């Protein structure tokens, strides 16, 4: 694909994945190479609450001839749950965006210590130090790093089991945390020239009323996109949220949410295409795509 190739629903766009800069296991350069090898035609790295990997991802993508959109996945508190908002196509040097994300990351260290204290109460010792062994970015200690440690230490057989038994609401290692507000996250992204997208909407187990509130407030704050085809959705979820995109006139996004070759069931670029009746968010972001030199 080059600057003259039109973007369409048939574009193999993968606009959601994670590197070691947050809770993935690969470096941004290795992800760029994997995306290219898997046939991705438009790529974005979307680390949690962190854009410190963006320049590396951009440089690596362009060196491989792979068009690139900047990205991040912002953790937001909404209706007592955590919602993820993906930002795409922003200026990754925008000072307000950089400062907002830094503030959002700020509580993770303290939360991690409280998580470890909760785990110690059920007999799991050294979880804070253990999780830290898996952390590349000290500002971004995540539940995923705890999960990797608990598997390694033999408490569970895989990461999903750790979340189920220890790291979700009501479980010993879960600590309620105050993340960014919905309006803040959407505001940072759009003020930096990007578009905001509701990530994996099927994952939140909201009531219909809460989901309606999320979508309408998101739109009121200037959000325009929703993930329809994602590694976090079943085929039925994708159908449901295709209808939601049409109902609310939202632009559709697509991304694997790839974290790790060992843990992720959906690899980069290995997703169904967007249904033809939807408008892809990458059409609205065409001018924001970083194109390789020919
Ligand atoms: P945090 O931002 O520290 O709360 O961690 C959230 C991350 O945990 C998500 O981005 C996922 O990578 C991971 N995660 C959440 N729920 C699960 C689950 N049920 N199984 C595996 N990983 C999960
Ligand atoms: Mn993650
Ligand atoms: Mn997410
Ligand atoms: Mn993600």
PDB file of C-alpha atoms and ligand atoms in Angstrom:
ATOM      1  CA  UNK A   1       0.000   0.000   0.000  1.00  0.00           C
ATOM      2  CA  UNK A   2       1.222   3.537  -0.650  1.00  0.00           C
ATOM      3  CA  UNK A   3      -0.195   7.020  -0.332  1.00  0.00           C
ATOM      4  CA  UNK A   4      -2.248   6.470  -3.498  1.00  0.00           C
ATOM      5  CA  UNK A   5      -3.848   3.205  -2.405  1.00  0.00           C
ATOM      6  CA  UNK A   6      -7.294   3.959  -0.999  1.00  0.00           C
ATOM      7  CA  UNK A   7      -8.007   2.681   2.476  1.00  0.00           C
ATOM      8  CA  UNK A   8     -11.145   0.559   2.652  1.00  0.00           C
ATOM      9  CA  UNK A   9     -12.969  -2.047   4.716  1.00  0.00           C
ATOM     10  CA  UNK A  10     -10.728  -4.632   3.019  1.00  0.00           C
ATOM     11  CA  UNK A  11      -7.551  -3.014   4.403  1.00  0.00           C
ATOM     12  CA  UNK A  12      -5.717  -5.323   6.814  1.00  0.00           C
ATOM     13  CA  UNK A  13      -5.536  -2.675   9.537  1.00  0.00           C
ATOM     14  CA  UNK A  14      -4.452  -3.820  12.999  1.00  0.00           C
ATOM     15  CA  UNK A  15      -4.915  -0.856  15.334  1.00  0.00           C
ATOM     16  CA  UNK A  16      -4.591  -2.419  18.788  1.00  0.00           C
ATOM     17  CA  UNK A  17      -1.624  -4.230  20.352  1.00  0.00           C
ATOM     18  CA  UNK A  18       0.855  -3.986  23.234  1.00  0.00           C
ATOM     19  CA  UNK A  19       4.646  -3.963  23.597  1.00  0.00           C
ATOM     20  CA  UNK A  20       7.008  -4.252  26.565  1.00  0.00           C
ATOM     21  CA  UNK A  21       6.452  -0.519  27.059  1.00  0.00           C
ATOM     22  CA  UNK A  22       3.195  -1.643  28.753  1.00  0.00           C
ATOM     23  CA  UNK A  23       2.142  -5.271  29.282  1.00  0.00           C
ATOM     24  CA  UNK A  24       3.167  -6.965  26.032  1.00  0.00           C
ATOM     25  CA  UNK A  25       6.208  -9.221  25.848  1.00  0.00           C
ATOM     26  CA  UNK A  26       7.755  -8.006  22.557  1.00  0.00           C
ATOM     27  CA  UNK A  27       9.701  -4.827  21.783  1.00  0.00           C
ATOM     28  CA  UNK A  28       8.016  -2.294  19.439  1.00  0.00           C
ATOM     29  CA  UNK A  29      10.491  -3.212  16.657  1.00  0.00           C
ATOM     30  CA  UNK A  30       9.660  -6.933  16.951  1.00  0.00           C
ATOM     31  CA  UNK A  31       5.927  -6.133  16.781  1.00  0.00           C
ATOM     32  CA  UNK A  32       6.446  -4.030  13.653  1.00  0.00           C
ATOM     33  CA  UNK A  33       8.284  -6.938  12.006  1.00  0.00           C
ATOM     34  CA  UNK A  34       5.587  -9.400  13.076  1.00  0.00           C
ATOM     35  CA  UNK A  35       2.805  -7.126  11.777  1.00  0.00           C
ATOM     36  CA  UNK A  36       4.588  -6.769   8.427  1.00  0.00           C
ATOM     37  CA  UNK A  37       5.232 -10.531   8.164  1.00  0.00           C
ATOM     38  CA  UNK A  38       1.549 -11.240   8.928  1.00  0.00           C
ATOM     39  CA  UNK A  39       0.344  -8.999   6.094  1.00  0.00           C
ATOM     40  CA  UNK A  40      -0.777  -5.994   8.134  1.00  0.00           C
ATOM     41  CA  UNK A  41      -1.200  -2.959   5.822  1.00  0.00           C
ATOM     42  CA  UNK A  42      -1.827  -0.278   8.464  1.00  0.00           C
ATOM     43  CA  UNK A  43      -0.554  -0.666  11.997  1.00  0.00           C
ATOM     44  CA  UNK A  44      -0.794   1.085  15.403  1.00  0.00           C
ATOM     45  CA  UNK A  45       0.936   0.190  18.674  1.00  0.00           C
ATOM     46  CA  UNK A  46      -1.492   1.021  21.518  1.00  0.00           C
ATOM     47  CA  UNK A  47       0.293   0.537  24.845  1.00  0.00           C
ATOM     48  CA  UNK A  48      -1.752   1.055  28.008  1.00  0.00           C
ATOM     49  CA  UNK A  49      -1.596   4.659  29.300  1.00  0.00           C
ATOM     50  CA  UNK A  50       1.816   5.178  27.689  1.00  0.00           C
ATOM     51  CA  UNK A  51       3.129   6.591  24.424  1.00  0.00           C
ATOM     52  CA  UNK A  52       6.838   6.156  25.189  1.00  0.00           C
ATOM     53  CA  UNK A  53       7.067   3.451  22.505  1.00  0.00           C
ATOM     54  CA  UNK A  54       5.505   5.505  19.705  1.00  0.00           C
ATOM     55  CA  UNK A  55       8.640   6.903  18.075  1.00  0.00           C
ATOM     56  CA  UNK A  56      10.271   3.462  18.024  1.00  0.00           C
ATOM     57  CA  UNK A  57       7.143   1.841  16.559  1.00  0.00           C
ATOM     58  CA  UNK A  58       6.818   4.593  13.941  1.00  0.00           C
ATOM     59  CA  UNK A  59      10.487   4.387  12.900  1.00  0.00           C
ATOM     60  CA  UNK A  60      10.403   0.584  12.733  1.00  0.00           C
ATOM     61  CA  UNK A  61       7.154   0.516  10.734  1.00  0.00           C
ATOM     62  CA  UNK A  62       8.319   3.073   8.170  1.00  0.00           C
ATOM     63  CA  UNK A  63      11.667   1.266   7.755  1.00  0.00           C
ATOM     64  CA  UNK A  64       9.656  -1.863   6.862  1.00  0.00           C
ATOM     65  CA  UNK A  65       7.408   0.022   4.418  1.00  0.00           C
ATOM     66  CA  UNK A  66       4.430  -0.325   6.782  1.00  0.00           C
ATOM     67  CA  UNK A  67       2.028   2.656   7.085  1.00  0.00           C
ATOM     68  CA  UNK A  68       1.608   3.680  10.734  1.00  0.00           C
ATOM     69  CA  UNK A  69      -0.906   5.477  12.970  1.00  0.00           C
ATOM     70  CA  UNK A  70       0.137   6.552  16.465  1.00  0.00           C
ATOM     71  CA  UNK A  71      -1.823   4.853  19.239  1.00  0.00           C
ATOM     72  CA  UNK A  72      -2.468   4.295  22.932  1.00  0.00           C
ATOM     73  CA  UNK A  73      -5.103   2.597  25.126  1.00  0.00           C
ATOM     74  CA  UNK A  74      -6.249   4.787  27.993  1.00  0.00           C
ATOM     75  CA  UNK A  75      -7.723   3.290  31.196  1.00  0.00           C
ATOM     76  CA  UNK A  76     -10.892   5.162  32.205  1.00  0.00           C
ATOM     77  CA  UNK A  77     -13.191   4.822  35.238  1.00  0.00           C
ATOM     78  CA  UNK A  78     -16.846   4.779  34.189  1.00  0.00           C
ATOM     79  CA  UNK A  79     -19.936   3.633  36.108  1.00  0.00           C
ATOM     80  CA  UNK A  80     -17.808   1.761  38.631  1.00  0.00           C
ATOM     81  CA  UNK A  81     -15.905  -0.194  35.973  1.00  0.00           C
ATOM     82  CA  UNK A  82     -12.737   0.258  33.929  1.00  0.00           C
ATOM     83  CA  UNK A  83     -13.324   1.124  30.279  1.00  0.00           C
ATOM     84  CA  UNK A  84     -10.520   1.271  27.725  1.00  0.00           C
ATOM     85  CA  UNK A  85     -10.413   4.072  25.173  1.00  0.00           C
ATOM     86  CA  UNK A  86      -8.049   3.635  22.233  1.00  0.00           C
ATOM     87  CA  UNK A  87      -6.578   6.828  20.794  1.00  0.00           C
ATOM     88  CA  UNK A  88      -5.340   6.827  17.184  1.00  0.00           C
ATOM     89  CA  UNK A  89      -3.583   9.303  14.926  1.00  0.00           C
ATOM     90  CA  UNK A  90      -2.623  11.900  17.551  1.00  0.00           C
ATOM     91  CA  UNK A  91       0.585  13.931  17.778  1.00  0.00           C
ATOM     92  CA  UNK A  92       2.626  11.808  20.194  1.00  0.00           C
ATOM     93  CA  UNK A  93       4.598  14.851  21.330  1.00  0.00           C
ATOM     94  CA  UNK A  94       1.482  16.778  22.373  1.00  0.00           C
ATOM     95  CA  UNK A  95       2.301  18.124  25.884  1.00  0.00           C
ATOM     96  CA  UNK A  96      -1.237  17.845  27.329  1.00  0.00           C
ATOM     97  CA  UNK A  97      -1.560  14.251  26.133  1.00  0.00           C
ATOM     98  CA  UNK A  98       1.871  13.349  27.510  1.00  0.00           C
ATOM     99  CA  UNK A  99       1.021  14.959  30.880  1.00  0.00           C
ATOM    100  CA  UNK A 100      -2.446  13.399  31.085  1.00  0.00           C
ATOM    101  CA  UNK A 101      -1.118   9.911  30.457  1.00  0.00           C
ATOM    102  CA  UNK A 102       1.665  10.427  32.995  1.00  0.00           C
ATOM    103  CA  UNK A 103      -0.934  11.417  35.608  1.00  0.00           C
ATOM    104  CA  UNK A 104      -3.010   8.347  34.767  1.00  0.00           C
ATOM    105  CA  UNK A 105       0.012   6.083  35.232  1.00  0.00           C
ATOM    106  CA  UNK A 106       0.795   7.738  38.549  1.00  0.00           C
ATOM    107  CA  UNK A 107      -1.183   5.468  40.877  1.00  0.00           C
ATOM    108  CA  UNK A 108       0.045   2.140  39.520  1.00  0.00           C
ATOM    109  CA  UNK A 109       2.992   1.736  41.887  1.00  0.00           C
ATOM    110  CA  UNK A 110       0.852   2.192  45.021  1.00  0.00           C
ATOM    111  CA  UNK A 111      -1.898  -0.026  43.586  1.00  0.00           C
ATOM    112  CA  UNK A 112       0.681  -2.757  42.933  1.00  0.00           C
ATOM    113  CA  UNK A 113       1.856  -2.657  46.568  1.00  0.00           C
ATOM    114  CA  UNK A 114      -1.757  -2.965  47.754  1.00  0.00           C
ATOM    115  CA  UNK A 115      -2.358  -5.844  45.327  1.00  0.00           C
ATOM    116  CA  UNK A 116       0.686  -7.648  46.737  1.00  0.00           C
ATOM    117  CA  UNK A 117      -0.593  -7.077  50.291  1.00  0.00           C
ATOM    118  CA  UNK A 118      -3.939  -8.617  49.320  1.00  0.00           C
ATOM    119  CA  UNK A 119      -2.203 -11.619  47.782  1.00  0.00           C
ATOM    120  CA  UNK A 120       0.021 -12.025  50.868  1.00  0.00           C
ATOM    121  CA  UNK A 121      -3.144 -12.400  52.957  1.00  0.00           C
ATOM    122  CA  UNK A 122      -4.005 -15.550  51.033  1.00  0.00           C
ATOM    123  CA  UNK A 123      -0.483 -16.909  51.356  1.00  0.00           C
ATOM    124  CA  UNK A 124       1.137 -15.636  48.149  1.00  0.00           C
ATOM    125  CA  UNK A 125       4.347 -13.934  49.237  1.00  0.00           C
ATOM    126  CA  UNK A 126       6.682 -11.682  47.268  1.00  0.00           C
ATOM    127  CA  UNK A 127       4.185 -10.864  44.520  1.00  0.00           C
ATOM    128  CA  UNK A 128       5.301  -7.228  44.194  1.00  0.00           C
ATOM    129  CA  UNK A 129       8.960  -8.156  43.671  1.00  0.00           C
ATOM    130  CA  UNK A 130       7.894 -11.115  41.552  1.00  0.00           C
ATOM    131  CA  UNK A 131       5.721  -9.002  39.246  1.00  0.00           C
ATOM    132  CA  UNK A 132       8.498  -6.425  38.921  1.00  0.00           C
ATOM    133  CA  UNK A 133      10.717  -9.062  37.292  1.00  0.00           C
ATOM    134  CA  UNK A 134       8.339  -8.963  34.312  1.00  0.00           C
ATOM    135  CA  UNK A 135       8.126  -5.167  34.102  1.00  0.00           C
ATOM    136  CA  UNK A 136      10.201  -3.339  31.487  1.00  0.00           C
ATOM    137  CA  UNK A 137       8.669   0.115  32.112  1.00  0.00           C
ATOM    138  CA  UNK A 138       8.743   0.879  35.864  1.00  0.00           C
ATOM    139  CA  UNK A 139       5.846   3.359  35.475  1.00  0.00           C
ATOM    140  CA  UNK A 140       3.629   0.649  34.096  1.00  0.00           C
ATOM    141  CA  UNK A 141       3.298  -2.223  36.497  1.00  0.00           C
ATOM    142  CA  UNK A 142       0.096  -3.995  35.425  1.00  0.00           C
ATOM    143  CA  UNK A 143      -2.103  -6.851  36.576  1.00  0.00           C
ATOM    144  CA  UNK A 144      -0.677  -8.777  33.631  1.00  0.00           C
ATOM    145  CA  UNK A 145       2.786  -8.714  35.244  1.00  0.00           C
ATOM    146  CA  UNK A 146       1.345 -10.131  38.483  1.00  0.00           C
ATOM    147  CA  UNK A 147      -0.426 -12.806  36.430  1.00  0.00           C
ATOM    148  CA  UNK A 148       2.835 -13.843  34.744  1.00  0.00           C
ATOM    149  CA  UNK A 149       4.560 -14.103  38.128  1.00  0.00           C
ATOM    150  CA  UNK A 150       1.756 -16.188  39.658  1.00  0.00           C
ATOM    151  CA  UNK A 151       1.927 -18.630  36.739  1.00  0.00           C
ATOM    152  CA  UNK A 152       5.735 -18.835  36.966  1.00  0.00           C
ATOM    153  CA  UNK A 153       5.540 -19.403  40.745  1.00  0.00           C
ATOM    154  CA  UNK A 154       3.119 -22.311  40.182  1.00  0.00           C
ATOM    155  CA  UNK A 155      -0.026 -20.796  41.740  1.00  0.00           C
ATOM    156  CA  UNK A 156      -2.018 -21.114  38.497  1.00  0.00           C
ATOM    157  CA  UNK A 157      -1.552 -22.849  35.173  1.00  0.00           C
ATOM    158  CA  UNK A 158      -2.189 -19.821  32.952  1.00  0.00           C
ATOM    159  CA  UNK A 159      -2.780 -16.077  32.995  1.00  0.00           C
ATOM    160  CA  UNK A 160      -6.572 -16.373  32.534  1.00  0.00           C
ATOM    161  CA  UNK A 161      -6.802 -18.544  35.626  1.00  0.00           C
ATOM    162  CA  UNK A 162      -4.865 -15.941  37.633  1.00  0.00           C
ATOM    163  CA  UNK A 163      -7.325 -13.218  36.619  1.00  0.00           C
ATOM    164  CA  UNK A 164     -10.277 -15.439  37.437  1.00  0.00           C
ATOM    165  CA  UNK A 165      -9.015 -16.500  40.855  1.00  0.00           C
ATOM    166  CA  UNK A 166      -6.991 -13.522  42.054  1.00  0.00           C
ATOM    167  CA  UNK A 167      -7.107 -10.314  40.008  1.00  0.00           C
ATOM    168  CA  UNK A 168     -10.730  -9.456  39.250  1.00  0.00           C
ATOM    169  CA  UNK A 169     -13.310  -7.643  41.377  1.00  0.00           C
ATOM    170  CA  UNK A 170     -13.900  -9.336  44.721  1.00  0.00           C
ATOM    171  CA  UNK A 171     -10.729 -11.452  44.487  1.00  0.00           C
ATOM    172  CA  UNK A 172      -7.743 -11.109  46.889  1.00  0.00           C
ATOM    173  CA  UNK A 173      -5.364  -9.284  44.516  1.00  0.00           C
ATOM    174  CA  UNK A 174      -7.924  -6.840  43.131  1.00  0.00           C
ATOM    175  CA  UNK A 175      -7.564  -3.190  44.115  1.00  0.00           C
ATOM    176  CA  UNK A 176     -10.102  -0.615  43.007  1.00  0.00           C
ATOM    177  CA  UNK A 177      -8.323   2.246  41.296  1.00  0.00           C
ATOM    178  CA  UNK A 178      -9.330   5.691  40.065  1.00  0.00           C
ATOM    179  CA  UNK A 179      -8.282   6.032  36.410  1.00  0.00           C
ATOM    180  CA  UNK A 180      -8.838   8.964  34.020  1.00  0.00           C
ATOM    181  CA  UNK A 181     -12.327  10.329  33.374  1.00  0.00           C
ATOM    182  CA  UNK A 182     -14.010   9.518  30.058  1.00  0.00           C
ATOM    183  CA  UNK A 183     -14.104  13.170  29.011  1.00  0.00           C
ATOM    184  CA  UNK A 184     -10.454  13.662  29.954  1.00  0.00           C
ATOM    185  CA  UNK A 185      -9.249  10.711  27.886  1.00  0.00           C
ATOM    186  CA  UNK A 186     -11.330  11.597  24.822  1.00  0.00           C
ATOM    187  CA  UNK A 187     -10.294  15.244  25.212  1.00  0.00           C
ATOM    188  CA  UNK A 188      -6.536  14.516  25.361  1.00  0.00           C
ATOM    189  CA  UNK A 189      -6.716  12.339  22.255  1.00  0.00           C
ATOM    190  CA  UNK A 190      -8.836  14.641  20.104  1.00  0.00           C
ATOM    191  CA  UNK A 191      -7.024  17.829  21.189  1.00  0.00           C
ATOM    192  CA  UNK A 192      -3.803  16.150  20.028  1.00  0.00           C
ATOM    193  CA  UNK A 193      -5.314  15.666  16.549  1.00  0.00           C
ATOM    194  CA  UNK A 194      -6.453  12.047  16.973  1.00  0.00           C
ATOM    195  CA  UNK A 195      -9.658  10.037  17.148  1.00  0.00           C
ATOM    196  CA  UNK A 196     -10.972   8.206  20.213  1.00  0.00           C
ATOM    197  CA  UNK A 197     -12.371   4.659  19.981  1.00  0.00           C
ATOM    198  CA  UNK A 198     -14.246   2.554  22.573  1.00  0.00           C
ATOM    199  CA  UNK A 199     -12.094  -0.571  22.929  1.00  0.00           C
ATOM    200  CA  UNK A 200     -13.611  -4.106  22.978  1.00  0.00           C
ATOM    201  CA  UNK A 201     -17.134  -2.982  24.079  1.00  0.00           C
ATOM    202  CA  UNK A 202     -18.308  -6.561  24.675  1.00  0.00           C
ATOM    203  CA  UNK A 203     -15.819  -6.983  27.536  1.00  0.00           C
ATOM    204  CA  UNK A 204     -17.470  -4.661  30.083  1.00  0.00           C
ATOM    205  CA  UNK A 205     -20.615  -6.555  31.087  1.00  0.00           C
ATOM    206  CA  UNK A 206     -22.553  -3.309  31.379  1.00  0.00           C
ATOM    207  CA  UNK A 207     -26.324  -3.279  31.576  1.00  0.00           C
ATOM    208  CA  UNK A 208     -27.979  -1.901  28.403  1.00  0.00           C
ATOM    209  CA  UNK A 209     -28.612   1.364  30.265  1.00  0.00           C
ATOM    210  CA  UNK A 210     -24.967   1.700  31.321  1.00  0.00           C
ATOM    211  CA  UNK A 211     -23.762   0.871  27.823  1.00  0.00           C
ATOM    212  CA  UNK A 212     -26.110   3.462  26.334  1.00  0.00           C
ATOM    213  CA  UNK A 213     -24.720   6.014  28.807  1.00  0.00           C
ATOM    214  CA  UNK A 214     -21.134   5.104  27.884  1.00  0.00           C
ATOM    215  CA  UNK A 215     -21.739   5.465  24.155  1.00  0.00           C
ATOM    216  CA  UNK A 216     -23.761   8.678  24.319  1.00  0.00           C
ATOM    217  CA  UNK A 217     -21.382  10.358  26.794  1.00  0.00           C
ATOM    218  CA  UNK A 218     -18.407   9.222  24.702  1.00  0.00           C
ATOM    219  CA  UNK A 219     -19.985  10.828  21.611  1.00  0.00           C
ATOM    220  CA  UNK A 220     -20.872  13.978  23.569  1.00  0.00           C
ATOM    221  CA  UNK A 221     -17.168  14.315  24.515  1.00  0.00           C
ATOM    222  CA  UNK A 222     -16.164  14.049  20.841  1.00  0.00           C
ATOM    223  CA  UNK A 223     -15.517  10.304  20.514  1.00  0.00           C
ATOM    224  CA  UNK A 224     -16.270   8.854  17.071  1.00  0.00           C
ATOM    225  CA  UNK A 225     -15.077   5.253  16.968  1.00  0.00           C
ATOM    226  CA  UNK A 226     -15.838   1.797  18.323  1.00  0.00           C
ATOM    227  CA  UNK A 227     -13.956  -1.492  17.989  1.00  0.00           C
ATOM    228  CA  UNK A 228     -16.051  -4.048  16.137  1.00  0.00           C
ATOM    229  CA  UNK A 229     -13.548  -6.700  15.057  1.00  0.00           C
ATOM    230  CA  UNK A 230     -11.069  -7.404  17.863  1.00  0.00           C
ATOM    231  CA  UNK A 231      -9.219 -10.343  19.386  1.00  0.00           C
ATOM    232  CA  UNK A 232     -11.348  -9.682  22.479  1.00  0.00           C
ATOM    233  CA  UNK A 233     -14.657 -10.284  20.617  1.00  0.00           C
ATOM    234  CA  UNK A 234     -16.397 -13.429  19.433  1.00  0.00           C
ATOM    235  CA  UNK A 235     -17.975 -13.444  15.960  1.00  0.00           C
ATOM    236  CA  UNK A 236     -21.338 -12.814  17.644  1.00  0.00           C
ATOM    237  CA  UNK A 237     -19.904  -9.820  19.538  1.00  0.00           C
ATOM    238  CA  UNK A 238     -18.598  -8.393  16.244  1.00  0.00           C
ATOM    239  CA  UNK A 239     -22.062  -8.703  14.674  1.00  0.00           C
ATOM    240  CA  UNK A 240     -23.685  -7.053  17.675  1.00  0.00           C
ATOM    241  CA  UNK A 241     -21.270  -4.101  17.710  1.00  0.00           C
ATOM    242  CA  UNK A 242     -21.462  -3.699  13.936  1.00  0.00           C
ATOM    243  CA  UNK A 243     -25.137  -2.927  14.538  1.00  0.00           C
ATOM    244  CA  UNK A 244     -24.217  -0.602  17.403  1.00  0.00           C
ATOM    245  CA  UNK A 245     -21.776   1.279  15.140  1.00  0.00           C
ATOM    246  CA  UNK A 246     -24.538   1.789  12.558  1.00  0.00           C
ATOM    247  CA  UNK A 247     -27.134   2.762  15.172  1.00  0.00           C
ATOM    248  CA  UNK A 248     -24.922   5.457  16.719  1.00  0.00           C
ATOM    249  CA  UNK A 249     -23.182   6.480  13.485  1.00  0.00           C
ATOM    250  CA  UNK A 250     -19.773   5.480  14.877  1.00  0.00           C
ATOM    251  CA  UNK A 251     -16.689   4.668  12.815  1.00  0.00           C
ATOM    252  CA  UNK A 252     -15.544   1.061  13.136  1.00  0.00           C
ATOM    253  CA  UNK A 253     -12.093  -0.095  14.221  1.00  0.00           C
ATOM    254  CA  UNK A 254     -10.240  -3.416  14.059  1.00  0.00           C
ATOM    255  CA  UNK A 255      -7.345  -4.700  16.150  1.00  0.00           C
ATOM    256  CA  UNK A 256      -5.973  -7.951  17.526  1.00  0.00           C
ATOM    257  CA  UNK A 257      -5.148  -6.718  21.069  1.00  0.00           C
ATOM    258  CA  UNK A 258      -2.029  -8.877  20.688  1.00  0.00           C
ATOM    259  CA  UNK A 259       0.176  -9.005  23.828  1.00  0.00           C
ATOM    260  CA  UNK A 260       2.389 -12.068  23.515  1.00  0.00           C
ATOM    261  CA  UNK A 261       3.037 -15.075  21.254  1.00  0.00           C
ATOM    262  CA  UNK A 262       2.552 -17.349  24.296  1.00  0.00           C
ATOM    263  CA  UNK A 263      -0.614 -15.754  25.716  1.00  0.00           C
ATOM    264  CA  UNK A 264      -2.615 -14.169  22.890  1.00  0.00           C
ATOM    265  CA  UNK A 265      -4.980 -16.284  20.855  1.00  0.00           C
ATOM    266  CA  UNK A 266      -5.261 -13.709  18.053  1.00  0.00           C
ATOM    267  CA  UNK A 267      -2.034 -12.801  16.288  1.00  0.00           C
ATOM    268  CA  UNK A 268      -1.354  -9.480  14.568  1.00  0.00           C
ATOM    269  CA  UNK A 269      -3.277  -9.145  11.302  1.00  0.00           C
ATOM    270  CA  UNK A 270      -5.191 -12.416  11.767  1.00  0.00           C
ATOM    271  CA  UNK A 271      -8.722 -11.086  12.127  1.00  0.00           C
ATOM    272  CA  UNK A 272     -11.884 -11.065  10.046  1.00  0.00           C
ATOM    273  CA  UNK A 273     -12.233  -7.998   7.834  1.00  0.00           C
ATOM    274  CA  UNK A 274     -14.585  -5.217   8.863  1.00  0.00           C
ATOM    275  CA  UNK A 275     -18.136  -5.807   7.586  1.00  0.00           C
ATOM    276  CA  UNK A 276     -18.600  -3.893   4.311  1.00  0.00           C
ATOM    277  CA  UNK A 277     -21.509  -1.786   5.526  1.00  0.00           C
ATOM    278  CA  UNK A 278     -19.389  -0.058   8.201  1.00  0.00           C
ATOM    279  CA  UNK A 279     -17.205   3.002   7.744  1.00  0.00           C
ATOM    280  CA  UNK A 280     -13.661   2.258   8.966  1.00  0.00           C
ATOM    281  CA  UNK A 281     -12.077   4.774  11.313  1.00  0.00           C
ATOM    282  CA  UNK A 282      -8.931   4.727   9.199  1.00  0.00           C
ATOM    283  CA  UNK A 283     -10.793   6.583   6.444  1.00  0.00           C
ATOM    284  CA  UNK A 284     -11.320   9.508   8.822  1.00  0.00           C
ATOM    285  CA  UNK A 285      -7.645   9.240   9.817  1.00  0.00           C
ATOM    286  CA  UNK A 286      -6.217   9.055   6.278  1.00  0.00           C
ATOM    287  CA  UNK A 287      -4.363  12.379   6.651  1.00  0.00           C
ATOM    288  CA  UNK A 288      -2.871  11.222   9.968  1.00  0.00           C
ATOM    289  CA  UNK A 289      -1.290   8.043   8.545  1.00  0.00           C
ATOM    290  CA  UNK A 290       2.516   8.112   8.487  1.00  0.00           C
ATOM    291  CA  UNK A 291       3.448   6.810   5.036  1.00  0.00           C
ATOM    292  CA  UNK A 292       6.794   5.185   4.220  1.00  0.00           C
ATOM    293  CA  UNK A 293       8.968   7.015   1.677  1.00  0.00           C
ATOM    294  CA  UNK A 294       8.880   5.262  -1.702  1.00  0.00           C
TER     295      UNK A 294
HETATM  296  P1  LIG B   1      -4.339  -3.191  34.513  1.00  0.00           P
HETATM  297  O1  LIG B   1      -4.298  -2.071  33.512  1.00  0.00           O
HETATM  298  O2  LIG B   1      -3.085  -3.273  35.338  1.00  0.00           O
HETATM  299  O3  LIG B   1      -5.574  -3.203  35.326  1.00  0.00           O
HETATM  300  O4  LIG B   1      -4.321  -4.562  33.680  1.00  0.00           O
HETATM  301  C1  LIG B   1      -5.272  -4.784  32.678  1.00  0.00           C
HETATM  302  C2  LIG B   1      -4.731  -5.823  31.692  1.00  0.00           C
HETATM  303  O5  LIG B   1      -4.913  -7.114  32.218  1.00  0.00           O
HETATM  304  C3  LIG B   1      -5.506  -5.840  30.392  1.00  0.00           C
HETATM  305  O6  LIG B   1      -4.979  -4.907  29.507  1.00  0.00           O
HETATM  306  C4  LIG B   1      -5.263  -7.233  29.878  1.00  0.00           C
HETATM  307  O7  LIG B   1      -4.013  -7.289  29.213  1.00  0.00           O
HETATM  308  C5  LIG B   1      -5.145  -8.023  31.140  1.00  0.00           C
HETATM  309  N1  LIG B   1      -6.397  -8.763  31.468  1.00  0.00           N
HETATM  310  C6  LIG B   1      -7.528  -8.252  31.992  1.00  0.00           C
HETATM  311  N2  LIG B   1      -8.428  -9.226  32.198  1.00  0.00           N
HETATM  312  C7  LIG B   1      -7.850 -10.381  31.795  1.00  0.00           C
HETATM  313  C8  LIG B   1      -8.268 -11.764  31.754  1.00  0.00           C
HETATM  314  N3  LIG B   1      -9.458 -12.137  32.187  1.00  0.00           N
HETATM  315  N4  LIG B   1      -7.380 -12.672  31.261  1.00  0.00           N
HETATM  316  C9  LIG B   1      -6.167 -12.293  30.833  1.00  0.00           C
HETATM  317  N5  LIG B   1      -5.719 -11.021  30.842  1.00  0.00           N
HETATM  318  C10 LIG B   1      -6.551 -10.076  31.313  1.00  0.00           C
HETATM  319 MN1  LIG B   2      -3.094  -5.486  28.487  1.00  0.00          MN
HETATM  320 MN1  LIG B   3      -8.118  -3.295  26.795  1.00  0.00          MN
HETATM  321 MN1  LIG B   4      -5.405  -3.777  24.796  1.00  0.00          MN
END
